[in-house]
Short mmCIF file of C-alpha atoms in Angstrom, two decimals:
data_model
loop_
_atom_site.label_atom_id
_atom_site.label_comp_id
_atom_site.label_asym_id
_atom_site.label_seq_id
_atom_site.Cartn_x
_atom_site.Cartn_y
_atom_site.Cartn_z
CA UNK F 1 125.08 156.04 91.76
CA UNK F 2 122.68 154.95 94.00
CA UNK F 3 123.33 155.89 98.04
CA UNK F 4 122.42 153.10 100.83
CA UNK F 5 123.31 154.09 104.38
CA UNK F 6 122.99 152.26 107.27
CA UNK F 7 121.76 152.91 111.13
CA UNK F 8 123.21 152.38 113.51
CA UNK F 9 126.70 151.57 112.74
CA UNK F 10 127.46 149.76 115.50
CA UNK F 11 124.95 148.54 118.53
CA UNK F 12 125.75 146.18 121.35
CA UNK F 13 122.53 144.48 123.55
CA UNK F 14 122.41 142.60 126.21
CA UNK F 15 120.38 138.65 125.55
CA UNK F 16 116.80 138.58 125.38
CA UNK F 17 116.54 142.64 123.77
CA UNK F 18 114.70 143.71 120.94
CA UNK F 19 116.78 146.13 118.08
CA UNK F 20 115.36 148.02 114.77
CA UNK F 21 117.90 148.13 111.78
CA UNK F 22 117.50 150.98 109.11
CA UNK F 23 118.42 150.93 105.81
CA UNK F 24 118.02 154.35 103.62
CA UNK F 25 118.49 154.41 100.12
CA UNK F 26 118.61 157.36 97.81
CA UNK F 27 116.80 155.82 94.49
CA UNK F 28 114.21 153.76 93.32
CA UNK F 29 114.83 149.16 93.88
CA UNK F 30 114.31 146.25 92.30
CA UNK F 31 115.33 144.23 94.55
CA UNK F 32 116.64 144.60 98.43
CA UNK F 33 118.05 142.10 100.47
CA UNK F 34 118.84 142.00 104.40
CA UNK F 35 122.00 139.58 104.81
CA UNK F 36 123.60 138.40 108.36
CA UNK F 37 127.42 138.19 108.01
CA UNK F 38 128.41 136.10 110.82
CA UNK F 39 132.05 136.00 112.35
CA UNK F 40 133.36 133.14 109.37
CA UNK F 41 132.37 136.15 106.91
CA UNK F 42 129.20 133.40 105.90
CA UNK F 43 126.85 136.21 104.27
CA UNK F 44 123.77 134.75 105.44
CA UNK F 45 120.18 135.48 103.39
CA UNK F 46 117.34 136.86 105.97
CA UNK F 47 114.84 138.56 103.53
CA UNK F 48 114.32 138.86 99.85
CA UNK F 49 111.92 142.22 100.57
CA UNK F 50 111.74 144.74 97.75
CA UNK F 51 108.36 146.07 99.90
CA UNK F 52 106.03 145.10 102.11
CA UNK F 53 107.05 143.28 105.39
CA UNK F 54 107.60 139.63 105.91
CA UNK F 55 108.78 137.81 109.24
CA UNK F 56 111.02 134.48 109.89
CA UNK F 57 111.03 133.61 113.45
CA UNK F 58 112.34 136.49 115.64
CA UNK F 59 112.80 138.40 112.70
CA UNK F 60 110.86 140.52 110.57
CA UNK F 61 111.49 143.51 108.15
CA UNK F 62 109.44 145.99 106.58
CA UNK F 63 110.16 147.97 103.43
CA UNK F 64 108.56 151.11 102.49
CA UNK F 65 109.40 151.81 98.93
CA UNK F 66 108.13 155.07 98.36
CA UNK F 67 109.52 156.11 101.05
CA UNK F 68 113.28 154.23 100.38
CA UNK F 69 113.72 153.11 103.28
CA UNK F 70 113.86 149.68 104.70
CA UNK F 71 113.78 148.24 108.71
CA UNK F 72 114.89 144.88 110.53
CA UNK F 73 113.43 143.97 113.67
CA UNK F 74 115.34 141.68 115.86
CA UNK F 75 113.31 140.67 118.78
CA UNK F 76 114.46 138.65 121.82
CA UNK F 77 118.40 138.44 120.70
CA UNK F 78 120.47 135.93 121.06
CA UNK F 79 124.59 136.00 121.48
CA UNK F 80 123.89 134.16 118.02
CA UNK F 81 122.54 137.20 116.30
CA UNK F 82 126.12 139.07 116.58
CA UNK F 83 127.71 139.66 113.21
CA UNK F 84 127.23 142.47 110.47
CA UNK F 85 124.16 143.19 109.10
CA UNK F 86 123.96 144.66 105.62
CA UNK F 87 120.98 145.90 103.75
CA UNK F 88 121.65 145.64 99.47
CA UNK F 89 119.86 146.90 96.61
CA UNK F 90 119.38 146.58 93.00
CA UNK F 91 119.13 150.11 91.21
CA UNK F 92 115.87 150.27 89.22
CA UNK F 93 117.01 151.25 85.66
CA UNK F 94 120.16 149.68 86.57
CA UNK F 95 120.51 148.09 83.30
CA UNK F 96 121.08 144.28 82.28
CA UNK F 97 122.76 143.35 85.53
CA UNK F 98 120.99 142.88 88.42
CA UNK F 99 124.00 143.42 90.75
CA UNK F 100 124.19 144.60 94.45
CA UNK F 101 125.09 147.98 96.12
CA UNK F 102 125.42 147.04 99.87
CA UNK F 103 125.04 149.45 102.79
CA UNK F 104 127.74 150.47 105.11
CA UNK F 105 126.43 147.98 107.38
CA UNK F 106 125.40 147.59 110.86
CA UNK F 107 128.27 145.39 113.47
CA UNK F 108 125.91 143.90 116.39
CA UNK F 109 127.24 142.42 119.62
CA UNK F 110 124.82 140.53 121.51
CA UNK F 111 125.89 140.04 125.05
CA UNK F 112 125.06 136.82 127.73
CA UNK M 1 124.83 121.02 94.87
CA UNK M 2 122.86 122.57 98.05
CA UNK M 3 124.87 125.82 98.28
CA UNK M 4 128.05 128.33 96.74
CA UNK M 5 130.81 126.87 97.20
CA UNK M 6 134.21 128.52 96.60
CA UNK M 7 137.94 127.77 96.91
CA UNK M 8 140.17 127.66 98.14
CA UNK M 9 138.60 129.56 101.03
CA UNK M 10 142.00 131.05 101.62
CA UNK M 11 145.01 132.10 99.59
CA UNK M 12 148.28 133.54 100.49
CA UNK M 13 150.20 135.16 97.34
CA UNK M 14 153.57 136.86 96.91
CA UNK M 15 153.27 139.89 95.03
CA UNK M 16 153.50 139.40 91.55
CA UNK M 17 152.21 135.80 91.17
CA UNK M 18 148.93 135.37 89.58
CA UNK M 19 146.23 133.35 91.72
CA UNK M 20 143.05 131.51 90.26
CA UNK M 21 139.72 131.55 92.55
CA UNK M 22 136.98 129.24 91.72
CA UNK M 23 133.03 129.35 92.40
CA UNK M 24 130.45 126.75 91.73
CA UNK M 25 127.02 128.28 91.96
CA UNK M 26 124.12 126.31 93.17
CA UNK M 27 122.89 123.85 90.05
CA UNK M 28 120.84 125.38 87.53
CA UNK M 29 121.44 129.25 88.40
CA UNK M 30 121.70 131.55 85.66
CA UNK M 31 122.97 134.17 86.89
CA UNK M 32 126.33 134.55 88.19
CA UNK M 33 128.44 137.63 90.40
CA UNK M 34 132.03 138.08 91.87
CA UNK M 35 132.53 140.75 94.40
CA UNK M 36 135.43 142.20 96.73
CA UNK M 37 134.94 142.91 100.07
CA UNK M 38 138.09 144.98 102.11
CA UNK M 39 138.10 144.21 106.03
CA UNK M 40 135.94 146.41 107.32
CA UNK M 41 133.47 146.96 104.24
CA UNK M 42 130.32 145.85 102.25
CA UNK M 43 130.79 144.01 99.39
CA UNK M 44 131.88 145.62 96.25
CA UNK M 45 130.54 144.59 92.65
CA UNK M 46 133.06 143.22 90.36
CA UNK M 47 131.37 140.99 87.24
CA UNK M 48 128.84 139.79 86.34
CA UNK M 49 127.61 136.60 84.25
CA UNK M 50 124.50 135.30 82.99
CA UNK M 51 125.11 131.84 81.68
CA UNK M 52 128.47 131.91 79.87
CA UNK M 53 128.10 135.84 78.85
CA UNK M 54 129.92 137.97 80.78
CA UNK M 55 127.62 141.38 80.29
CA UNK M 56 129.25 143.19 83.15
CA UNK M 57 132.92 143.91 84.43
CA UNK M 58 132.44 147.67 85.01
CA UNK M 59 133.30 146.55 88.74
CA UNK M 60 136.74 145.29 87.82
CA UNK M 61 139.25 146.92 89.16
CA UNK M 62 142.50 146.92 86.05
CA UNK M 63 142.96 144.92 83.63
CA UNK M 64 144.65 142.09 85.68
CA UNK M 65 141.67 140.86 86.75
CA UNK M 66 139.99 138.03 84.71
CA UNK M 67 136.76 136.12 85.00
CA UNK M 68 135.42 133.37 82.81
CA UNK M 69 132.83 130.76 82.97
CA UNK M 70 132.90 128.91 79.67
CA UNK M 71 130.24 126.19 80.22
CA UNK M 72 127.65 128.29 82.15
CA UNK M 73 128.38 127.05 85.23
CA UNK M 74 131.41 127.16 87.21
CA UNK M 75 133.48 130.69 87.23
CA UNK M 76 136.98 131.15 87.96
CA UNK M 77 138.35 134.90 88.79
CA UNK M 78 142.15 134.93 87.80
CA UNK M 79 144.40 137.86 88.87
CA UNK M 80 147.25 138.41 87.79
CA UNK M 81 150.97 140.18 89.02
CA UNK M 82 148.92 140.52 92.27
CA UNK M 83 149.52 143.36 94.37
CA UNK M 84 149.03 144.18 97.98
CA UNK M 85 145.97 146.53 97.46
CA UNK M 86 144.29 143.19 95.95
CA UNK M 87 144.40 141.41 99.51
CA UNK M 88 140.80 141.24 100.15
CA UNK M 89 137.76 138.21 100.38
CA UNK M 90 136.38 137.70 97.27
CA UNK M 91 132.56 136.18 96.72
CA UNK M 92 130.80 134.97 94.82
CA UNK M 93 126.91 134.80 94.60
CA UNK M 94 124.46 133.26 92.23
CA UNK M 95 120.35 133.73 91.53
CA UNK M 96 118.13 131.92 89.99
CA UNK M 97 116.78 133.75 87.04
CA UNK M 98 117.40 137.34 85.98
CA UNK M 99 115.36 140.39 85.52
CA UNK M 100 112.91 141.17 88.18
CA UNK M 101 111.69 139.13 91.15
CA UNK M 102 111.72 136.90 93.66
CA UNK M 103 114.10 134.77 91.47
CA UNK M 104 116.56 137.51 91.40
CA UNK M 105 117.57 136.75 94.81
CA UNK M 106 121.09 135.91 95.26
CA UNK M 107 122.99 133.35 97.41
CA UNK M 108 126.22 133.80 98.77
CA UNK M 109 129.54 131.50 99.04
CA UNK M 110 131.78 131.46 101.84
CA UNK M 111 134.22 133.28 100.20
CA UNK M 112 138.24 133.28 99.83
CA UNK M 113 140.62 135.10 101.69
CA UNK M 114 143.41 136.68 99.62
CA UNK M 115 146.43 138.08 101.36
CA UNK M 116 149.44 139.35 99.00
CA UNK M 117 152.21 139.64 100.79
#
């Protein structure tokens, strides 16, 4: 099945930084999502960004398709931003169900 | 309604008895998914619906676990003689439309907490 690995696993930043998520994936997508995960477990949607690049606010994300891979930028973070961030695909050719494969994630501690 | 909403959001179970989660998926969303999620991992694929159909359970784990939604819109995911392995969050997400696009993007509940004791 289809591989989606995550980078870094685990990054802590002091307020007010900028970060850059990665998301690798070993076959062709349909469909990729960025989600927040915030400490309730409240899987939050950021982008809907099978390619191109799109940005909400401090955030942005660019996905490079032929290249499977996929970035978040988090600019100017806030202790807000802490959670888990997971990247998930849909398999092209992955038949009738358009179902998720999530990435190992990344934790992220934003410090005051 | 304006999200997913699930419950209960948690559930403590004595081995053995079966538990009942329910999910109501924003209105007028075809498509329909339960997943697992163990502490410390992404979510994990269990079924999938698209109105009343169920056309996927390759993510179910044995045969104890059960999903329906017989009117198309909400789902309940019934385990039964539950075991400690099943303590986990479950989710449950619905999109729009299916096939490709935009509309394929899924929204998540809150979740519920199993622990089997």
């Amino acid at each position: 099945g289809i591989q989606v690995e995550q980078s870094p696993p685990d990054l802590i930043l002091q307020e007010g930084a900028n970060s850059t998520l990665r998301c690798n994936f070993s076959d062709s997508v349909n469909n990729l999502q960025w989600f927040h995960q915030n400490p309730w477990g409240q899987l939050i949607n950021l982008f809907y960004i099978p390619s191109g690049t799109k940005q909400n606010g401090r955030l942005s994300a660019t996905t490079v398709a032929t290249e499977r891979y996929s970035l978040l930028y988090i600019s100017s973070s806030q202790t807000t931003d802490s959670g888990v961030y997971f990247c998930a695909v849909e398999r092209k050719d992955g038949g009738a169900t358009n179902k998720l494969i999530f990435g190992t994630g990344t934790l992220l501690a934003v410090q005051p | 309604g304006a999200g997913v909403s699930q419950s209960p959001r948690y559930k403590v179970a004595k081995r053995g008895q079966d538990v009942a989660l329910r999910c109501d998926p924003i209105s007028g969303h075809v498509s329909l998914f339960w997943y697992q999620q163990a502490l410390g991992q992404g979510p994990e694929f269990l079924t999938y619906f698209q109105n009343e159909a169920q056309l996927d359970k390759s993510g179910l784990p044995s045969d104890r676990f059960f999903a329906e939604r017989p009117e198309g819109s909400v789902s309940t995911l019934k385990i039964q003689r539950t075991q400690q392995e099943d303590s986990a969050v479950y989710l449950c997400a619905s999109s729009l439309a299916t096939g490709t696009g935009v509309y394929n993007e899924q929204f998540f509940g809150p979740g519920t907490r199993l622990t089997v004791l």
